[in-house]
Short mmCIF file of C-alpha atoms and ligand atoms in Angstrom, two decimals:
data_model
loop_
_atom_site.label_atom_id
_atom_site.label_comp_id
_atom_site.label_asym_id
_atom_site.label_seq_id
_atom_site.Cartn_x
_atom_site.Cartn_y
_atom_site.Cartn_z
CA MET Z 1 -23.93 -1.92 -20.87
CA SER Z 2 -22.16 -4.75 -18.99
CA PHE Z 3 -18.62 -4.13 -20.52
CA CYS Z 4 -17.11 -1.15 -21.04
CA PHE Z 5 -13.48 0.41 -20.54
CA THR Z 6 -13.34 3.94 -19.38
CA LEU Z 7 -10.03 5.59 -19.64
CA HIS Z 8 -9.70 8.42 -16.97
CA ARG Z 9 -6.20 9.63 -17.42
CA SER Z 10 -2.82 9.15 -19.78
CA ASP Z 11 0.67 9.85 -18.34
CA ALA Z 12 2.01 12.77 -20.17
CA GLN Z 13 5.99 11.11 -20.31
CA SER Z 14 5.21 7.64 -20.94
CA ALA Z 15 2.23 5.31 -22.48
CA ALA Z 16 1.12 4.46 -18.82
CA ARG Z 17 -2.72 4.99 -18.25
CA ARG Z 18 -5.27 4.65 -15.76
CA GLY Z 19 -8.60 3.22 -16.55
CA THR Z 20 -11.78 1.37 -15.27
CA PHE Z 21 -12.81 -1.99 -17.08
CA HIS Z 22 -16.81 -2.65 -16.00
CA THR Z 23 -17.88 -6.23 -15.82
CA PRO Z 24 -21.25 -7.92 -14.52
CA HIS Z 25 -19.38 -8.72 -11.54
CA GLY Z 26 -18.03 -5.47 -10.88
CA PRO Z 27 -15.44 -2.97 -11.84
CA VAL Z 28 -11.85 -3.37 -12.25
CA GLU Z 29 -9.33 -0.43 -11.69
CA THR Z 30 -6.33 -0.55 -14.20
CA PRO Z 31 -3.57 -1.10 -14.20
CA ALA Z 32 -4.70 -4.16 -12.46
CA PHE Z 33 -2.96 -7.68 -11.48
CA MET Z 34 -5.09 -10.86 -11.29
CA PRO Z 35 -4.01 -13.49 -9.15
CA VAL Z 36 -4.07 -16.96 -10.75
CA GLY Z 37 -6.61 -19.53 -9.66
CA THR Z 38 -5.80 -22.37 -12.36
CA GLN Z 39 -8.03 -25.03 -10.87
CA ALA Z 40 -10.58 -22.56 -9.08
CA ALA Z 41 -8.45 -21.90 -6.27
CA ILE Z 42 -5.59 -19.34 -5.54
CA LYS Z 43 -3.11 -22.00 -4.17
CA GLY Z 44 -3.29 -21.84 -0.24
CA LEU Z 45 -5.81 -18.83 0.21
CA THR Z 46 -9.40 -18.62 0.43
CA SER Z 47 -11.62 -16.20 -1.54
CA ASP Z 48 -11.79 -13.61 1.22
CA GLN Z 49 -8.04 -13.85 1.88
CA VAL Z 50 -7.64 -13.13 -1.74
CA ARG Z 51 -9.90 -10.30 -1.53
CA SER Z 52 -8.02 -8.74 1.22
CA THR Z 53 -4.93 -8.25 -0.73
CA GLY Z 54 -6.81 -6.01 -2.69
CA ALA Z 55 -7.34 -8.10 -5.86
CA GLN Z 56 -10.45 -7.18 -7.95
CA MET Z 57 -10.40 -9.86 -10.75
CA ILE Z 58 -8.80 -13.23 -10.77
CA LEU Z 59 -8.04 -15.83 -13.50
CA GLY Z 60 -9.15 -19.42 -14.10
CA ASN Z 61 -7.84 -21.98 -16.63
CA THR Z 62 -10.29 -23.59 -18.92
CA TYR Z 63 -8.01 -26.26 -19.70
CA HIS Z 64 -7.60 -27.36 -16.03
CA LEU Z 65 -11.42 -26.80 -15.27
CA ALA Z 66 -12.54 -28.83 -18.55
CA LEU Z 67 -10.65 -31.80 -17.47
CA ARG Z 68 -11.44 -31.42 -13.57
CA PRO Z 69 -13.83 -31.31 -12.34
CA GLY Z 70 -15.55 -30.81 -16.22
CA GLU Z 71 -17.41 -27.62 -17.14
CA GLN Z 72 -20.65 -29.54 -16.81
CA VAL Z 73 -20.08 -30.31 -13.16
CA ILE Z 74 -19.41 -26.33 -12.44
CA ARG Z 75 -22.24 -25.12 -14.89
CA GLU Z 76 -24.80 -27.42 -12.92
CA LEU Z 77 -23.38 -25.98 -9.70
CA GLY Z 78 -24.19 -22.58 -10.55
CA GLY Z 79 -20.98 -21.41 -12.40
CA LEU Z 80 -17.27 -20.76 -11.45
CA HIS Z 81 -18.32 -17.82 -9.44
CA ARG Z 82 -20.57 -19.63 -6.93
CA PHE Z 83 -18.32 -22.95 -7.51
CA MET Z 84 -15.40 -21.43 -5.96
CA GLY Z 85 -17.05 -18.61 -3.67
CA TRP Z 86 -15.56 -15.39 -5.39
CA ASP Z 87 -18.32 -12.94 -6.44
CA GLY Z 88 -15.93 -10.53 -8.36
CA PRO Z 89 -14.70 -10.73 -12.10
CA ILE Z 90 -12.87 -13.57 -13.31
CA LEU Z 91 -11.44 -14.12 -16.73
CA THR Z 92 -10.60 -17.52 -17.89
CA ASP Z 93 -7.75 -18.58 -20.23
CA SER Z 94 -8.71 -20.48 -23.38
CA GLY Z 95 -6.55 -23.41 -22.94
CA GLY Z 96 -4.33 -22.39 -25.95
CA PHE Z 97 -1.11 -22.09 -23.55
CA GLN Z 98 -1.84 -25.24 -21.66
CA LEU Z 99 -2.07 -27.13 -25.11
CA PHE Z 100 1.42 -26.41 -25.88
CA SER Z 101 2.98 -26.30 -22.10
CA LEU Z 102 1.40 -29.25 -20.53
CA ALA Z 103 -1.01 -31.49 -22.83
CA GLN Z 104 0.99 -34.22 -24.52
CA ASN Z 105 1.02 -35.03 -28.57
CA THR Z 106 -0.84 -31.76 -29.28
CA LYS Z 107 -1.78 -31.76 -32.91
CA VAL Z 108 -2.94 -28.75 -34.66
CA THR Z 109 -5.27 -28.57 -37.93
CA GLU Z 110 -7.28 -25.71 -38.98
CA GLN Z 111 -10.30 -27.25 -37.27
CA GLN Z 112 -8.99 -28.01 -33.92
CA ALA Z 113 -6.38 -29.33 -31.74
CA THR Z 114 -6.02 -32.74 -30.44
CA PHE Z 115 -4.10 -33.78 -27.35
CA ARG Z 116 -3.76 -36.08 -24.57
CA SER Z 117 -4.80 -35.11 -21.09
CA HIS Z 118 -1.72 -34.99 -18.76
CA ILE Z 119 -3.79 -36.35 -15.92
CA ASP Z 120 -4.84 -39.47 -17.57
CA GLY Z 121 -3.85 -39.58 -21.12
CA ARG Z 122 -7.45 -39.50 -22.61
CA LEU Z 123 -7.38 -37.91 -26.37
CA LEU Z 124 -9.16 -34.91 -26.42
CA GLU Z 125 -10.05 -32.18 -28.68
CA LEU Z 126 -9.92 -28.28 -28.52
CA SER Z 127 -11.66 -26.26 -31.29
CA PRO Z 128 -12.43 -22.81 -30.96
CA GLU Z 129 -16.03 -23.18 -30.55
CA ARG Z 130 -15.51 -25.40 -27.79
CA ALA Z 131 -13.14 -23.24 -25.80
CA ILE Z 132 -15.87 -20.93 -25.84
CA ALA Z 133 -18.54 -23.19 -25.05
CA ILE Z 134 -16.41 -24.32 -21.88
CA GLN Z 135 -15.65 -20.82 -20.96
CA GLU Z 136 -19.53 -20.26 -21.24
CA ALA Z 137 -20.53 -23.22 -19.38
CA VAL Z 138 -18.36 -21.94 -16.50
CA GLY Z 139 -19.63 -18.49 -16.84
CA SER Z 140 -16.42 -16.50 -16.63
CA ASP Z 141 -16.69 -12.40 -17.33
CA VAL Z 142 -14.15 -12.53 -19.91
CA ALA Z 143 -13.15 -15.45 -22.25
CA MET Z 144 -9.99 -15.65 -24.06
CA VAL Z 145 -10.14 -16.74 -27.59
CA LEU Z 146 -8.34 -19.84 -28.53
CA ASP Z 147 -4.90 -19.16 -29.98
CA HIS Z 148 -2.07 -21.12 -31.70
CA VAL Z 149 0.89 -20.80 -29.13
CA ILE Z 150 4.05 -22.06 -30.54
CA ALA Z 151 7.48 -22.23 -29.01
CA LEU Z 152 10.09 -19.63 -29.41
CA PRO Z 153 12.53 -19.40 -31.21
CA SER Z 154 10.77 -20.86 -34.17
CA ALA Z 155 11.05 -20.30 -37.99
CA ASP Z 156 9.44 -17.22 -39.41
CA ASP Z 157 7.14 -19.11 -41.50
CA ALA Z 158 5.87 -21.35 -38.58
CA ILE Z 159 5.21 -18.03 -36.67
CA ARG Z 160 3.40 -16.72 -39.42
CA ASP Z 161 1.38 -19.82 -39.88
CA ALA Z 162 0.42 -20.00 -36.26
CA CYS Z 163 -0.32 -15.94 -36.39
CA ASP Z 164 -2.44 -16.59 -39.21
CA ARG Z 165 -4.68 -19.35 -37.50
CA THR Z 166 -4.79 -17.61 -34.39
CA ILE Z 167 -6.91 -14.44 -36.47
CA ARG Z 168 -9.15 -16.96 -38.04
CA TRP Z 169 -9.85 -18.93 -34.95
CA ALA Z 170 -10.51 -15.54 -32.94
CA ALA Z 171 -13.05 -15.05 -35.67
CA ARG Z 172 -14.70 -18.31 -35.03
CA CYS Z 173 -14.51 -17.67 -31.60
CA LYS Z 174 -16.53 -14.67 -31.87
CA ALA Z 175 -18.94 -16.13 -33.95
CA ALA Z 176 -19.63 -18.82 -31.34
CA ALA Z 177 -20.39 -16.53 -28.62
CA THR Z 178 -24.07 -16.61 -27.30
CA ARG Z 179 -23.98 -15.08 -23.69
CA SER Z 180 -24.29 -11.21 -23.58
CA ASP Z 181 -22.86 -11.12 -20.00
CA GLN Z 182 -19.11 -12.63 -21.20
CA ALA Z 183 -16.60 -10.61 -23.34
CA GLN Z 184 -14.21 -12.19 -25.59
CA PHE Z 185 -10.65 -10.86 -25.56
CA ALA Z 186 -8.66 -11.53 -28.91
CA ILE Z 187 -5.17 -12.59 -28.33
CA VAL Z 188 -2.09 -10.89 -30.33
CA GLN Z 189 0.42 -13.55 -31.22
CA GLY Z 190 3.65 -13.04 -33.66
CA GLY Z 191 6.70 -14.15 -31.57
CA LEU Z 192 9.41 -11.67 -31.73
CA ASN Z 193 8.75 -10.43 -35.21
CA PRO Z 194 7.64 -6.83 -35.02
CA GLU Z 195 5.95 -6.76 -38.37
CA LEU Z 196 3.69 -9.89 -37.61
CA ARG Z 197 2.97 -8.64 -34.09
CA VAL Z 198 1.64 -4.96 -35.77
CA TRP Z 199 -0.11 -6.95 -38.62
CA CYS Z 200 -1.77 -9.54 -36.23
CA ALA Z 201 -2.89 -6.50 -33.95
CA ARG Z 202 -4.49 -4.84 -36.88
CA GLN Z 203 -6.15 -7.72 -38.31
CA LEU Z 204 -7.69 -8.73 -34.69
CA ALA Z 205 -8.55 -4.77 -34.01
CA ASP Z 206 -10.63 -5.14 -37.18
CA LEU Z 207 -12.79 -7.97 -35.71
CA ASP Z 208 -13.72 -5.54 -32.76
CA PHE Z 209 -13.23 -7.13 -29.55
CA PRO Z 210 -13.81 -5.61 -26.22
CA GLY Z 211 -10.38 -6.41 -25.06
CA TYR Z 212 -6.97 -7.55 -26.45
CA ALA Z 213 -4.17 -9.52 -24.89
CA VAL Z 214 -0.53 -10.05 -26.05
CA GLY Z 215 0.09 -13.93 -25.79
CA GLY Z 216 3.15 -15.88 -26.35
CA LEU Z 217 5.69 -13.83 -24.39
CA SER Z 218 7.44 -14.75 -20.86
CA VAL Z 219 8.41 -17.90 -22.77
CA GLY Z 220 12.32 -17.69 -22.47
CA GLU Z 221 13.02 -14.36 -24.34
CA THR Z 222 15.07 -11.68 -22.30
CA PRO Z 223 12.92 -8.97 -20.88
CA ASN Z 224 14.29 -6.46 -23.38
CA GLU Z 225 13.26 -8.46 -26.21
CA MET Z 226 9.78 -8.69 -24.62
CA TYR Z 227 9.93 -4.75 -23.95
CA GLN Z 228 10.90 -4.66 -27.80
CA VAL Z 229 7.73 -6.44 -28.72
CA LEU Z 230 5.31 -4.21 -26.42
CA ASP Z 231 7.20 -1.11 -28.04
CA VAL Z 232 5.60 -1.78 -31.17
CA VAL Z 233 2.55 -3.92 -30.28
CA CYS Z 234 0.74 -1.50 -27.68
CA PRO Z 235 0.57 1.21 -30.26
CA ALA Z 236 -0.88 -1.29 -32.79
CA MET Z 237 -3.79 -2.29 -30.29
CA PRO Z 238 -7.07 0.12 -30.11
CA ALA Z 239 -6.46 2.55 -27.34
CA ASP Z 240 -9.90 2.51 -26.20
CA LYS Z 241 -10.00 -0.97 -25.21
CA PRO Z 242 -8.17 -2.83 -22.25
CA ARG Z 243 -4.75 -4.22 -23.14
CA TYR Z 244 -3.67 -7.86 -21.34
CA LEU Z 245 -0.15 -9.05 -21.14
CA MET Z 246 -0.45 -12.69 -20.51
CA GLY Z 247 1.57 -14.61 -17.87
CA VAL Z 248 4.14 -11.75 -16.93
CA GLY Z 249 5.60 -11.35 -14.67
CA THR Z 250 8.32 -9.79 -12.25
CA PRO Z 251 7.29 -6.53 -10.40
CA ARG Z 252 10.04 -4.65 -12.81
CA ASP Z 253 8.23 -6.28 -15.89
CA LEU Z 254 4.73 -5.06 -14.52
CA LEU Z 255 6.17 -1.32 -14.58
CA SER Z 256 7.90 -1.77 -17.71
CA ALA Z 257 4.99 -2.90 -19.31
CA ILE Z 258 2.77 -0.40 -17.80
CA ARG Z 259 4.98 2.57 -19.26
CA ARG Z 260 4.30 0.98 -22.72
CA GLY Z 261 0.41 0.92 -22.26
CA ILE Z 262 -0.53 -2.50 -20.77
CA ASP Z 263 -3.63 -2.20 -18.19
CA LEU Z 264 -4.00 -5.93 -17.05
CA PHE Z 265 -1.47 -8.88 -15.99
CA ASP Z 266 -1.61 -12.22 -14.51
CA CYS Z 267 1.21 -14.31 -13.59
CA VAL Z 268 1.96 -17.26 -11.08
CA MET Z 269 5.09 -15.48 -9.85
CA PRO Z 270 3.79 -14.11 -6.34
CA THR Z 271 2.13 -17.22 -5.75
CA ARG Z 272 4.59 -20.09 -6.91
CA ASN Z 273 7.53 -17.99 -5.34
CA GLY Z 274 5.55 -17.49 -2.15
CA ARG Z 275 5.17 -21.25 -1.71
CA ASN Z 276 9.12 -21.54 -2.39
CA ALA Z 277 9.88 -18.94 0.59
CA LEU Z 278 10.51 -16.20 -1.76
CA ALA Z 279 8.69 -12.80 -0.72
CA PHE Z 280 8.83 -9.64 -2.73
CA THR Z 281 9.45 -6.36 -0.97
CA ASP Z 282 10.48 -2.68 -2.24
CA GLU Z 283 14.25 -3.67 -1.58
CA GLY Z 284 14.05 -6.64 -3.57
CA PRO Z 285 13.24 -10.40 -2.94
CA LEU Z 286 13.91 -11.89 0.54
CA ARG Z 287 14.76 -15.45 0.46
CA LEU Z 288 13.09 -16.72 3.67
CA ARG Z 289 15.34 -19.86 4.07
CA ASN Z 290 18.50 -17.82 4.16
CA GLN Z 291 20.08 -17.90 7.86
CA ILE Z 292 20.38 -14.46 7.59
CA HIS Z 293 16.74 -14.17 8.91
CA GLN Z 294 17.12 -16.68 11.85
CA ARG Z 295 16.91 -13.86 14.46
CA ASP Z 296 15.24 -11.19 12.54
CA GLU Z 297 12.62 -9.59 14.16
CA ARG Z 298 11.49 -7.38 11.63
CA PRO Z 299 8.40 -8.05 9.38
CA LEU Z 300 8.83 -8.59 5.57
CA GLU Z 301 8.01 -5.04 5.08
CA VAL Z 302 7.15 -2.30 7.26
CA GLY Z 303 3.67 -0.93 6.42
CA CYS Z 304 2.45 -4.00 4.93
CA PRO Z 305 -1.14 -4.93 6.14
CA CYS Z 306 -0.92 -8.46 4.91
CA LEU Z 307 -1.35 -11.48 7.63
CA ALA Z 308 2.57 -12.66 7.08
CA CYS Z 309 3.54 -9.20 8.12
CA ARG Z 310 2.39 -9.30 11.63
CA HIS Z 311 4.94 -11.89 12.22
CA SER Z 312 9.02 -11.75 12.33
CA ARG Z 313 11.05 -12.77 9.56
CA ALA Z 314 12.47 -15.37 11.82
CA TYR Z 315 8.92 -16.83 12.45
CA LEU Z 316 8.50 -17.10 8.78
CA ARG Z 317 11.94 -18.72 8.21
CA HIS Z 318 11.08 -21.18 10.96
CA LEU Z 319 7.89 -22.39 9.16
CA PHE Z 320 9.42 -23.32 5.95
CA LEU Z 321 12.16 -24.81 7.75
CA ALA Z 322 9.90 -27.08 9.74
CA ASP Z 323 7.78 -27.62 6.50
CA GLU Z 324 4.77 -26.03 8.11
CA MET Z 325 1.58 -25.32 5.56
CA LEU Z 326 1.43 -21.78 7.31
CA GLY Z 327 4.71 -20.57 5.75
CA PRO Z 328 3.40 -20.99 1.83
CA ILE Z 329 -0.19 -19.70 3.10
CA LEU Z 330 1.55 -16.31 4.65
CA LEU Z 331 3.98 -15.57 2.05
CA THR Z 332 1.35 -16.16 -0.64
CA HIS Z 333 -0.60 -13.40 1.11
CA HIS Z 334 2.14 -11.18 1.50
CA ASN Z 335 3.13 -11.57 -2.05
CA LEU Z 336 -0.08 -11.07 -3.36
CA THR Z 337 -0.56 -8.02 -1.42
CA TYR Z 338 2.87 -6.66 -2.55
CA TYR Z 339 1.76 -7.03 -5.99
CA GLN Z 340 -1.70 -5.24 -5.32
CA ARG Z 341 -0.39 -2.56 -3.38
CA LEU Z 342 2.46 -1.72 -6.12
CA LEU Z 343 -0.25 -1.42 -8.58
CA ALA Z 344 -2.51 0.73 -6.50
CA GLY Z 345 0.76 3.19 -6.25
CA VAL Z 346 0.59 2.84 -10.31
CA ARG Z 347 -2.95 3.79 -10.16
CA GLN Z 348 -2.32 6.65 -7.87
CA ALA Z 349 0.62 7.86 -9.64
CA VAL Z 350 -0.90 8.50 -12.97
CA GLU Z 351 -3.79 9.96 -11.54
CA GLN Z 352 -1.40 12.54 -10.14
CA ASP Z 353 1.20 12.80 -13.02
CA ARG Z 354 4.13 11.37 -11.38
CA PHE Z 355 4.30 7.80 -12.80
CA GLY Z 356 7.70 8.64 -13.76
CA GLU Z 357 8.88 9.33 -10.39
CA TYR Z 358 7.48 6.19 -8.94
CA PHE Z 359 8.75 4.06 -11.33
CA ASP Z 360 12.37 5.32 -10.87
CA GLN Z 361 12.00 5.14 -6.81
CA LYS Z 362 10.70 1.52 -7.18
CA MET Z 363 13.30 0.39 -9.87
CA GLN Z 364 16.10 2.04 -7.43
CA GLY Z 365 14.92 0.14 -4.58
CA TRP Z 366 14.94 -3.48 -6.39
CA ASN Z 367 18.25 -2.65 -8.14
CA LYS Z 368 19.72 -1.98 -4.53
CA SER Z 369 18.93 -5.95 -3.87
CA ALA Z 370 22.00 -8.30 -4.79
CA GLU Z 371 19.39 -11.07 -4.62
CA LEU Z 372 17.34 -9.72 -7.31
CA LYS Z 373 18.94 -11.22 -10.18
CA ALA Z 374 18.42 -14.75 -8.84
CA ALA Z 375 15.09 -14.04 -8.07
CA GLY Z 376 13.43 -12.13 -10.85
CA ASP Z 377 13.91 -14.88 -13.49
ZN1 ZN R 401 3.22 -8.25 3.98
#
């Protein structure tokens, strides 16, 4: 079987779990973090460098790839894996989130969404069938169904309506599938409404997808509001399938979501912050432009095997102040390495029945930092 999720161990004190998700391009040990390669590139890094951070699976964006270079170009060049030189598993987002965050004049009918390209203003259409056809053309291992994302806060009626449509669109995506080497994950919507979230999760579970995602979070709600949604939605999602929390988050968010039963993550936080001179460490984030690092000979983190940590904080700070492109490259490599080591630590801790201890230890370190609040947004 191309796809299967094996659960190895569940934490005794929490819902944290250790599993393996098997794909045609290799296994993904969970909990796992996927770096975001929106436009068939993890910004600033080669595929070999991405691999060296410990990343197993990466994410690409259907919306961006369909606009540029176009899915037919990628298909003709041998698919996304070959096109970008990444031979590991790839998950593609359906474009649902971008339709409502990037595209202009998005209008949703039962049949499809119409919108204008953020690049050239062209009028385009995205239906569930088209979202799957694009993802099949690029050949990702996991395709996300097209969902109807709405801004929060919204009226309950509007959330319910989008949630209903998301379920009908998920069924249409499933019916449109023609590739046996691609798995589809359904997306649970429902805003911050616990009843709607649970109802949506159960309806989607009845459709029997190989994996399930929680969407529509990390859009401006507080961390506690997000955790409350996870508290109710995770138990409503099938225990024998991977659970993916889309677009989240800080190191603290990751551990808090893992504790509630999430297996998979993606987020631009380590890469985007890296480009902006912010480095994640066990003592909280460091802002490299800060004067305090001017003569600091220490690496960002002792024992970190990344490319940045061969250098001093003083040198890294200099690169940013001098506007050298090496600065963003090195900090991206460090931050992705930090996220991967954090999750490798989670996997080991769950295996050894000490996830709670690991969780407390990391939280204590992050809480020490006065910079944490400013950077953890
Ligand atoms: Zn490092």
